[in-house]
Amino acid sequence: MAKLVTFGEVMMRLTPPGKKKLLQTDTLHITYGGAEANVSCALAHWGYTAAHVTTFPDNTLGHAATANLRKLGVDTQFIQHGNGRLGLYFVEAGAMNRATALTYDRLPSAFSAISAHTFDWEKILEGVDWFHWTGITPAISQGAADSLMEALKVANAKGIQVSADINYRMGLWLYGKTPAEILGPLVEKSNVVVAAASDTESIFGISGEEYTILAQNLKQRFPRMQHLLASRRTGISADHNTLSGIYWNGSEVLETRTHDVDNIIDRIGSGDSFISGFIYAHFQGYTDQEKIDFAAASAVLKHSIEGDHNLASVQEIRNLMSGETGGRVKR
């Protein structure tokens, strides 16, 4: 059975009920989420061994967050508890032409205080098949970036497949380094890259009129890269989007059909569901077309599930891949 490790901050998510704005509510629903942990949660839900590495505060909130991951089947043995606070973020669900709004209260967190030597990556990555990171982690602090670099050095030495979701968050880069100077050396150590053309151009100055050209230009800059993929979204309203996937497998570009995503329940975590689906399909030995189809269908079904984590079943995703769009009661 393949084994996955993810690394990154997990925060407490606070959400008003329904579509209420924060100024309307006296009740907040508590869940937990983090881009990388969302991937471990999905793979654990689909039957794989998935461990998440992070640091939580050594208090009730930190231990509750750990218990939440454990409840979802994630291996939490490498999670550390120390000084600091648990990051928070508040979500106002969008409706009609009002976009979903996120407000962060995350720094300084226990995770932001880690250093290059906080984790024993040799031990953590022993026997691991896949390591996943996102551009959010190295944006949080220099220590988080240094720790990630140590993880990638060990992963490369052990021949572990590494996926990187660029996941550019402009507002997080506050410690004096630019995304290009930090992300470049990290992407250089990654095999599978998830990136929109807008991010590769704004961060690295790399673009391409066609996806094949973009992929080839990135490959020249990052020779270790074997796969490039992205989800493509069009927003009609907060409740109605379209979504598709595109994938360069090293020799050709494959695309999915365009899914109509209407009556959205919660779109947060859909990008994490996209790469989760790709990793699952890779572990299963799917064809390249099936890999990107499964990734896109996984992202689509996440929109029907409240919270950050994708709890859609493999069969539900495969049904959507085959064209079943729902409506019938399952008995």
Short mmCIF file of C-alpha atoms in Angstrom, two decimals:
data_model
loop_
_atom_site.label_atom_id
_atom_site.label_comp_id
_atom_site.label_asym_id
_atom_site.label_seq_id
_atom_site.Cartn_x
_atom_site.Cartn_y
_atom_site.Cartn_z
CA MET A 1 0.00 0.00 0.00
CA ALA A 2 1.43 3.36 -1.06
CA LYS A 3 2.18 5.95 1.62
CA LEU A 4 1.83 9.73 1.42
CA VAL A 5 3.22 12.49 3.65
CA THR A 6 2.06 16.10 3.59
CA PHE A 7 3.52 19.10 5.41
CA GLY A 8 1.94 22.42 6.33
CA GLU A 9 -0.04 24.51 8.75
CA VAL A 10 -3.54 23.55 9.85
CA MET A 11 -5.90 26.24 11.11
CA MET A 12 -9.22 26.37 12.87
CA ARG A 13 -11.95 27.44 10.46
CA LEU A 14 -14.84 29.51 11.84
CA THR A 15 -17.92 29.83 9.64
CA PRO A 16 -21.29 31.54 10.21
CA PRO A 17 -24.28 29.26 9.56
CA GLY A 18 -25.78 29.25 6.10
CA LYS A 19 -24.88 32.24 3.99
CA LYS A 20 -24.71 34.75 6.83
CA LYS A 21 -22.05 37.43 7.05
CA LEU A 22 -19.98 37.75 10.21
CA LEU A 23 -21.76 40.93 11.23
CA GLN A 24 -25.09 39.02 11.23
CA THR A 25 -24.21 36.01 13.37
CA ASP A 26 -23.64 35.13 17.01
CA THR A 27 -22.78 31.51 16.10
CA LEU A 28 -19.69 30.13 14.40
CA HIS A 29 -19.22 26.56 13.18
CA ILE A 30 -15.78 25.09 13.98
CA THR A 31 -13.89 22.90 11.53
CA TYR A 32 -10.21 22.60 10.63
CA GLY A 33 -8.35 22.97 7.37
CA GLY A 34 -5.04 23.43 5.65
CA ALA A 35 -4.18 22.93 1.99
CA GLU A 36 -1.68 20.13 2.53
CA ALA A 37 -3.62 18.39 5.30
CA ASN A 38 -6.68 18.38 3.04
CA VAL A 39 -4.70 16.14 0.69
CA SER A 40 -3.82 13.69 3.46
CA CYS A 41 -7.43 13.62 4.61
CA ALA A 42 -8.66 12.76 1.12
CA LEU A 43 -6.09 10.01 0.55
CA ALA A 44 -6.78 8.53 4.00
CA HIS A 45 -10.51 8.62 3.24
CA TRP A 46 -9.84 6.70 0.03
CA GLY A 47 -7.93 3.99 1.84
CA TYR A 48 -4.27 4.99 1.65
CA THR A 49 -1.78 5.54 4.46
CA ALA A 50 -1.41 9.30 4.79
CA ALA A 51 0.54 11.21 7.44
CA HIS A 52 0.50 14.94 8.03
CA VAL A 53 3.42 16.83 9.58
CA THR A 54 2.83 20.10 11.40
CA THR A 55 3.18 21.92 14.71
CA PHE A 56 0.23 22.80 16.93
CA PRO A 57 0.15 24.71 20.20
CA ASP A 58 0.38 22.52 23.27
CA ASN A 59 -3.07 23.42 24.52
CA THR A 60 -6.69 22.32 24.14
CA LEU A 61 -7.05 23.89 20.70
CA GLY A 62 -3.91 22.22 19.36
CA HIS A 63 -4.88 18.81 20.69
CA ALA A 64 -8.42 19.20 19.31
CA ALA A 65 -6.96 19.94 15.87
CA THR A 66 -4.79 16.82 16.12
CA ALA A 67 -7.77 14.73 17.15
CA ASN A 68 -9.71 16.02 14.15
CA LEU A 69 -7.04 14.77 11.75
CA ARG A 70 -6.84 11.44 13.56
CA LYS A 71 -10.62 11.08 13.34
CA LEU A 72 -10.35 11.41 9.57
CA GLY A 73 -7.83 8.58 9.40
CA VAL A 74 -4.67 10.68 9.07
CA ASP A 75 -1.48 9.43 10.74
CA THR A 76 -0.62 12.11 13.34
CA GLN A 77 2.44 10.52 14.96
CA PHE A 78 4.84 13.17 13.62
CA ILE A 79 2.79 16.18 14.74
CA GLN A 80 4.55 18.27 17.38
CA HIS A 81 2.98 20.43 20.07
CA GLY A 82 4.79 23.51 21.32
CA ASN A 83 4.55 27.19 22.13
CA GLY A 84 2.44 29.64 20.17
CA ARG A 85 -1.11 29.81 18.98
CA LEU A 86 -3.37 28.02 16.54
CA GLY A 87 -4.00 30.01 13.38
CA LEU A 88 -7.61 30.95 12.64
CA TYR A 89 -9.53 31.83 9.54
CA PHE A 90 -13.09 33.02 9.11
CA VAL A 91 -15.23 32.14 6.09
CA GLU A 92 -18.25 34.06 4.88
CA ALA A 93 -19.91 31.84 2.28
CA GLY A 94 -20.74 33.70 -0.92
CA ALA A 95 -24.13 33.81 -2.54
CA MET A 96 -25.33 34.98 -5.94
CA ASN A 97 -22.98 37.79 -6.95
CA ARG A 98 -21.36 38.15 -3.52
CA ALA A 99 -18.07 36.24 -3.45
CA THR A 100 -16.96 33.99 -0.61
CA ALA A 101 -14.73 36.02 1.72
CA LEU A 102 -11.90 34.69 3.92
CA THR A 103 -10.34 36.60 6.81
CA TYR A 104 -7.10 35.24 8.32
CA ASP A 105 -5.84 35.55 11.88
CA ARG A 106 -2.88 33.20 11.69
CA LEU A 107 0.39 34.91 12.64
CA PRO A 108 2.39 34.42 14.76
CA SER A 109 1.34 30.77 15.04
CA ALA A 110 3.08 27.74 16.53
CA PHE A 111 3.78 26.55 12.98
CA SER A 112 5.40 29.82 11.90
CA ALA A 113 8.05 29.38 14.63
CA ILE A 114 9.49 26.10 13.28
CA SER A 115 13.06 25.86 11.97
CA ALA A 116 15.06 23.70 9.59
CA HIS A 117 15.77 21.23 12.39
CA THR A 118 12.32 20.93 13.97
CA PHE A 119 11.47 17.63 12.27
CA ASP A 120 13.47 14.44 11.70
CA TRP A 121 12.78 14.09 7.98
CA GLU A 122 14.95 10.99 7.61
CA LYS A 123 12.65 9.17 10.01
CA ILE A 124 9.42 10.73 8.76
CA LEU A 125 10.08 9.90 5.10
CA GLU A 126 11.32 6.35 5.60
CA GLY A 127 9.27 4.02 3.38
CA VAL A 128 7.23 6.91 1.91
CA ASP A 129 6.14 6.92 -1.75
CA TRP A 130 4.87 10.50 -2.17
CA PHE A 131 5.49 13.87 -0.49
CA HIS A 132 3.20 16.85 -1.12
CA TRP A 133 3.72 20.53 -0.38
CA THR A 134 2.17 23.84 -1.41
CA GLY A 135 3.42 27.39 -1.84
CA ILE A 136 1.51 28.40 1.29
CA THR A 137 3.99 26.74 3.65
CA PRO A 138 7.19 28.57 2.59
CA ALA A 139 5.24 31.84 2.51
CA ILE A 140 4.54 31.69 6.24
CA SER A 141 8.08 32.12 7.58
CA GLN A 142 11.74 31.57 6.75
CA GLY A 143 11.78 28.70 9.23
CA ALA A 144 8.89 26.98 7.45
CA ALA A 145 10.67 27.43 4.11
CA ASP A 146 13.91 26.03 5.55
CA SER A 147 12.12 23.01 7.04
CA LEU A 148 10.43 22.31 3.72
CA MET A 149 13.77 22.48 1.92
CA GLU A 150 15.20 19.90 4.33
CA ALA A 151 12.22 17.63 3.64
CA LEU A 152 12.69 17.93 -0.11
CA LYS A 153 16.41 17.15 0.09
CA VAL A 154 15.61 13.93 1.94
CA ALA A 155 12.73 13.09 -0.40
CA ASN A 156 14.96 13.49 -3.45
CA ALA A 157 17.70 11.38 -1.90
CA LYS A 158 15.19 8.60 -1.20
CA GLY A 159 13.64 8.78 -4.67
CA ILE A 160 10.23 9.85 -3.35
CA GLN A 161 7.77 11.38 -5.79
CA VAL A 162 7.25 15.05 -4.88
CA SER A 163 4.24 17.16 -5.85
CA ALA A 164 4.13 20.93 -5.53
CA ASP A 165 0.98 23.02 -5.73
CA ILE A 166 2.26 26.58 -6.26
CA ASN A 167 -0.91 27.92 -4.60
CA TYR A 168 0.35 31.50 -4.62
CA ARG A 169 -0.94 33.65 -1.75
CA MET A 170 0.38 37.18 -2.21
CA GLY A 171 -0.75 38.39 1.22
CA LEU A 172 1.33 35.81 3.14
CA TRP A 173 4.81 36.86 2.00
CA LEU A 174 5.63 39.21 4.86
CA TYR A 175 9.11 38.17 6.08
CA GLY A 176 11.22 39.96 3.50
CA LYS A 177 11.74 37.31 0.81
CA THR A 178 10.10 37.24 -2.61
CA PRO A 179 8.13 34.20 -3.81
CA ALA A 180 10.55 33.72 -6.73
CA GLU A 181 13.69 33.41 -4.59
CA ILE A 182 12.07 30.97 -2.15
CA LEU A 183 9.80 28.94 -4.44
CA GLY A 184 12.29 28.49 -7.27
CA PRO A 185 14.73 26.19 -5.39
CA LEU A 186 11.76 24.26 -3.92
CA VAL A 187 10.08 23.65 -7.27
CA GLU A 188 13.45 22.51 -8.61
CA LYS A 189 13.14 19.51 -6.28
CA SER A 190 9.60 18.58 -7.37
CA ASN A 191 8.38 16.08 -9.97
CA VAL A 192 4.69 17.00 -10.24
CA VAL A 193 3.74 20.67 -10.38
CA VAL A 194 0.25 22.13 -10.07
CA ALA A 195 0.26 25.66 -11.41
CA ALA A 196 -1.86 28.11 -13.33
CA ALA A 197 -0.18 30.09 -16.08
CA SER A 198 -0.95 33.31 -14.19
CA ASP A 199 1.14 32.10 -11.23
CA THR A 200 4.11 30.85 -13.26
CA GLU A 201 4.23 34.18 -15.06
CA SER A 202 3.85 36.39 -11.99
CA ILE A 203 6.35 34.40 -9.87
CA PHE A 204 8.92 33.10 -12.36
CA GLY A 205 8.25 35.17 -15.48
CA ILE A 206 7.50 31.94 -17.37
CA SER A 207 4.56 31.85 -19.77
CA GLY A 208 3.39 30.18 -22.94
CA GLU A 209 0.62 30.86 -25.44
CA GLU A 210 -0.32 27.17 -25.33
CA TYR A 211 -0.15 24.76 -22.38
CA THR A 212 2.43 22.63 -24.16
CA ILE A 213 4.70 25.64 -24.60
CA LEU A 214 4.18 26.68 -20.98
CA ALA A 215 5.10 23.17 -19.83
CA GLN A 216 8.19 23.05 -22.01
CA ASN A 217 9.32 26.46 -20.77
CA LEU A 218 8.86 25.35 -17.16
CA LYS A 219 10.69 22.11 -17.89
CA GLN A 220 13.71 24.10 -19.09
CA ARG A 221 13.71 26.03 -15.81
CA PHE A 222 12.88 22.99 -13.63
CA PRO A 223 14.37 19.86 -15.26
CA ARG A 224 13.12 17.52 -12.53
CA MET A 225 9.49 18.33 -13.41
CA GLN A 226 7.78 15.40 -15.14
CA HIS A 227 4.13 16.45 -14.93
CA LEU A 228 2.29 19.78 -15.01
CA LEU A 229 -1.42 20.08 -14.33
CA ALA A 230 -4.02 22.64 -13.40
CA SER A 231 -7.73 23.05 -12.85
CA ARG A 232 -9.51 25.69 -14.89
CA ARG A 233 -12.43 27.54 -13.37
CA THR A 234 -14.93 30.04 -14.71
CA GLY A 235 -17.05 31.85 -12.14
CA ILE A 236 -20.59 32.60 -13.25
CA SER A 237 -21.65 33.46 -9.71
CA ALA A 238 -20.65 32.43 -6.18
CA ASP A 239 -23.06 29.50 -6.51
CA HIS A 240 -22.33 28.53 -10.10
CA ASN A 241 -18.95 27.79 -11.72
CA THR A 242 -17.58 25.62 -14.49
CA LEU A 243 -14.45 23.54 -13.96
CA SER A 244 -12.14 21.41 -16.08
CA GLY A 245 -8.64 19.97 -15.84
CA ILE A 246 -5.58 20.11 -18.07
CA TYR A 247 -2.49 17.91 -17.82
CA TRP A 248 0.91 17.75 -19.54
CA ASN A 249 2.36 14.27 -18.98
CA GLY A 250 5.79 14.99 -20.42
CA SER A 251 4.86 14.40 -24.05
CA GLU A 252 1.28 15.51 -24.69
CA VAL A 253 -1.50 17.64 -23.23
CA LEU A 254 -4.70 15.98 -22.05
CA GLU A 255 -7.89 17.81 -21.10
CA THR A 256 -11.12 16.87 -19.36
CA ARG A 257 -14.66 17.79 -20.24
CA THR A 258 -15.99 20.99 -18.72
CA HIS A 259 -18.12 20.29 -15.64
CA ASP A 260 -21.06 22.51 -14.75
CA VAL A 261 -20.77 23.14 -10.99
CA ASP A 262 -24.07 24.63 -9.83
CA ASN A 263 -25.61 25.18 -6.39
CA ILE A 264 -22.18 25.19 -4.75
CA ILE A 265 -22.13 24.25 -1.07
CA ASP A 266 -18.44 24.98 -0.35
CA ARG A 267 -15.62 25.50 -2.86
CA ILE A 268 -12.80 25.79 -0.31
CA GLY A 269 -10.43 22.86 -0.66
CA SER A 270 -11.44 22.04 -4.24
CA GLY A 271 -7.91 22.69 -5.51
CA ASP A 272 -6.55 20.32 -2.86
CA SER A 273 -9.12 17.77 -3.99
CA PHE A 274 -7.83 18.15 -7.54
CA ILE A 275 -4.25 17.10 -6.71
CA SER A 276 -5.57 14.50 -4.24
CA GLY A 277 -7.51 12.90 -7.05
CA PHE A 278 -4.46 12.91 -9.30
CA ILE A 279 -2.32 11.25 -6.63
CA TYR A 280 -4.98 8.61 -5.96
CA ALA A 281 -5.31 7.84 -9.66
CA HIS A 282 -1.52 7.57 -9.94
CA PHE A 283 -1.41 5.11 -7.03
CA GLN A 284 -4.17 3.11 -8.70
CA GLY A 285 -2.29 2.85 -12.00
CA TYR A 286 -4.91 4.72 -14.01
CA THR A 287 -4.16 5.86 -17.55
CA ASP A 288 -3.04 9.46 -17.96
CA GLN A 289 -6.47 10.50 -19.24
CA GLU A 290 -8.13 8.79 -16.27
CA LYS A 291 -5.74 10.55 -13.89
CA ILE A 292 -6.78 14.02 -14.96
CA ASP A 293 -10.45 13.01 -15.30
CA PHE A 294 -10.44 11.64 -11.76
CA ALA A 295 -8.67 14.76 -10.47
CA ALA A 296 -11.25 17.08 -12.05
CA ALA A 297 -14.22 14.99 -10.90
CA SER A 298 -12.80 14.92 -7.38
CA ALA A 299 -12.55 18.72 -7.39
CA VAL A 300 -16.09 19.06 -8.69
CA LEU A 301 -17.62 16.85 -5.99
CA LYS A 302 -15.77 18.72 -3.24
CA HIS A 303 -18.07 21.68 -4.05
CA SER A 304 -20.98 19.59 -2.71
CA ILE A 305 -19.36 18.99 0.70
CA GLU A 306 -19.23 21.44 3.59
CA GLY A 307 -15.82 22.05 5.14
CA ASP A 308 -12.29 21.85 3.75
CA HIS A 309 -12.05 18.07 3.37
CA ASN A 310 -13.23 16.01 0.42
CA LEU A 311 -15.37 13.17 1.76
CA ALA A 312 -16.73 12.05 -1.61
CA SER A 313 -16.28 8.33 -2.17
CA VAL A 314 -14.18 6.87 -4.96
CA GLN A 315 -17.33 5.39 -6.49
CA GLU A 316 -19.07 8.78 -6.49
CA ILE A 317 -16.08 10.29 -8.27
CA ARG A 318 -15.94 7.48 -10.81
CA ASN A 319 -19.67 7.86 -11.43
CA LEU A 320 -19.15 11.53 -12.25
CA MET A 321 -16.23 10.61 -14.52
CA SER A 322 -18.58 8.35 -16.46
CA GLY A 323 -21.13 11.13 -16.92
CA GLU A 324 -23.52 10.56 -14.03
CA THR A 325 -24.42 14.00 -12.72
CA GLY A 326 -26.77 12.98 -9.91
CA GLY A 327 -30.44 13.54 -9.24
CA ARG A 328 -31.43 9.95 -8.53
CA VAL A 329 -31.81 8.66 -4.98
CA LYS A 330 -29.25 5.95 -4.17
CA ARG A 331 -30.97 2.99 -2.48
#
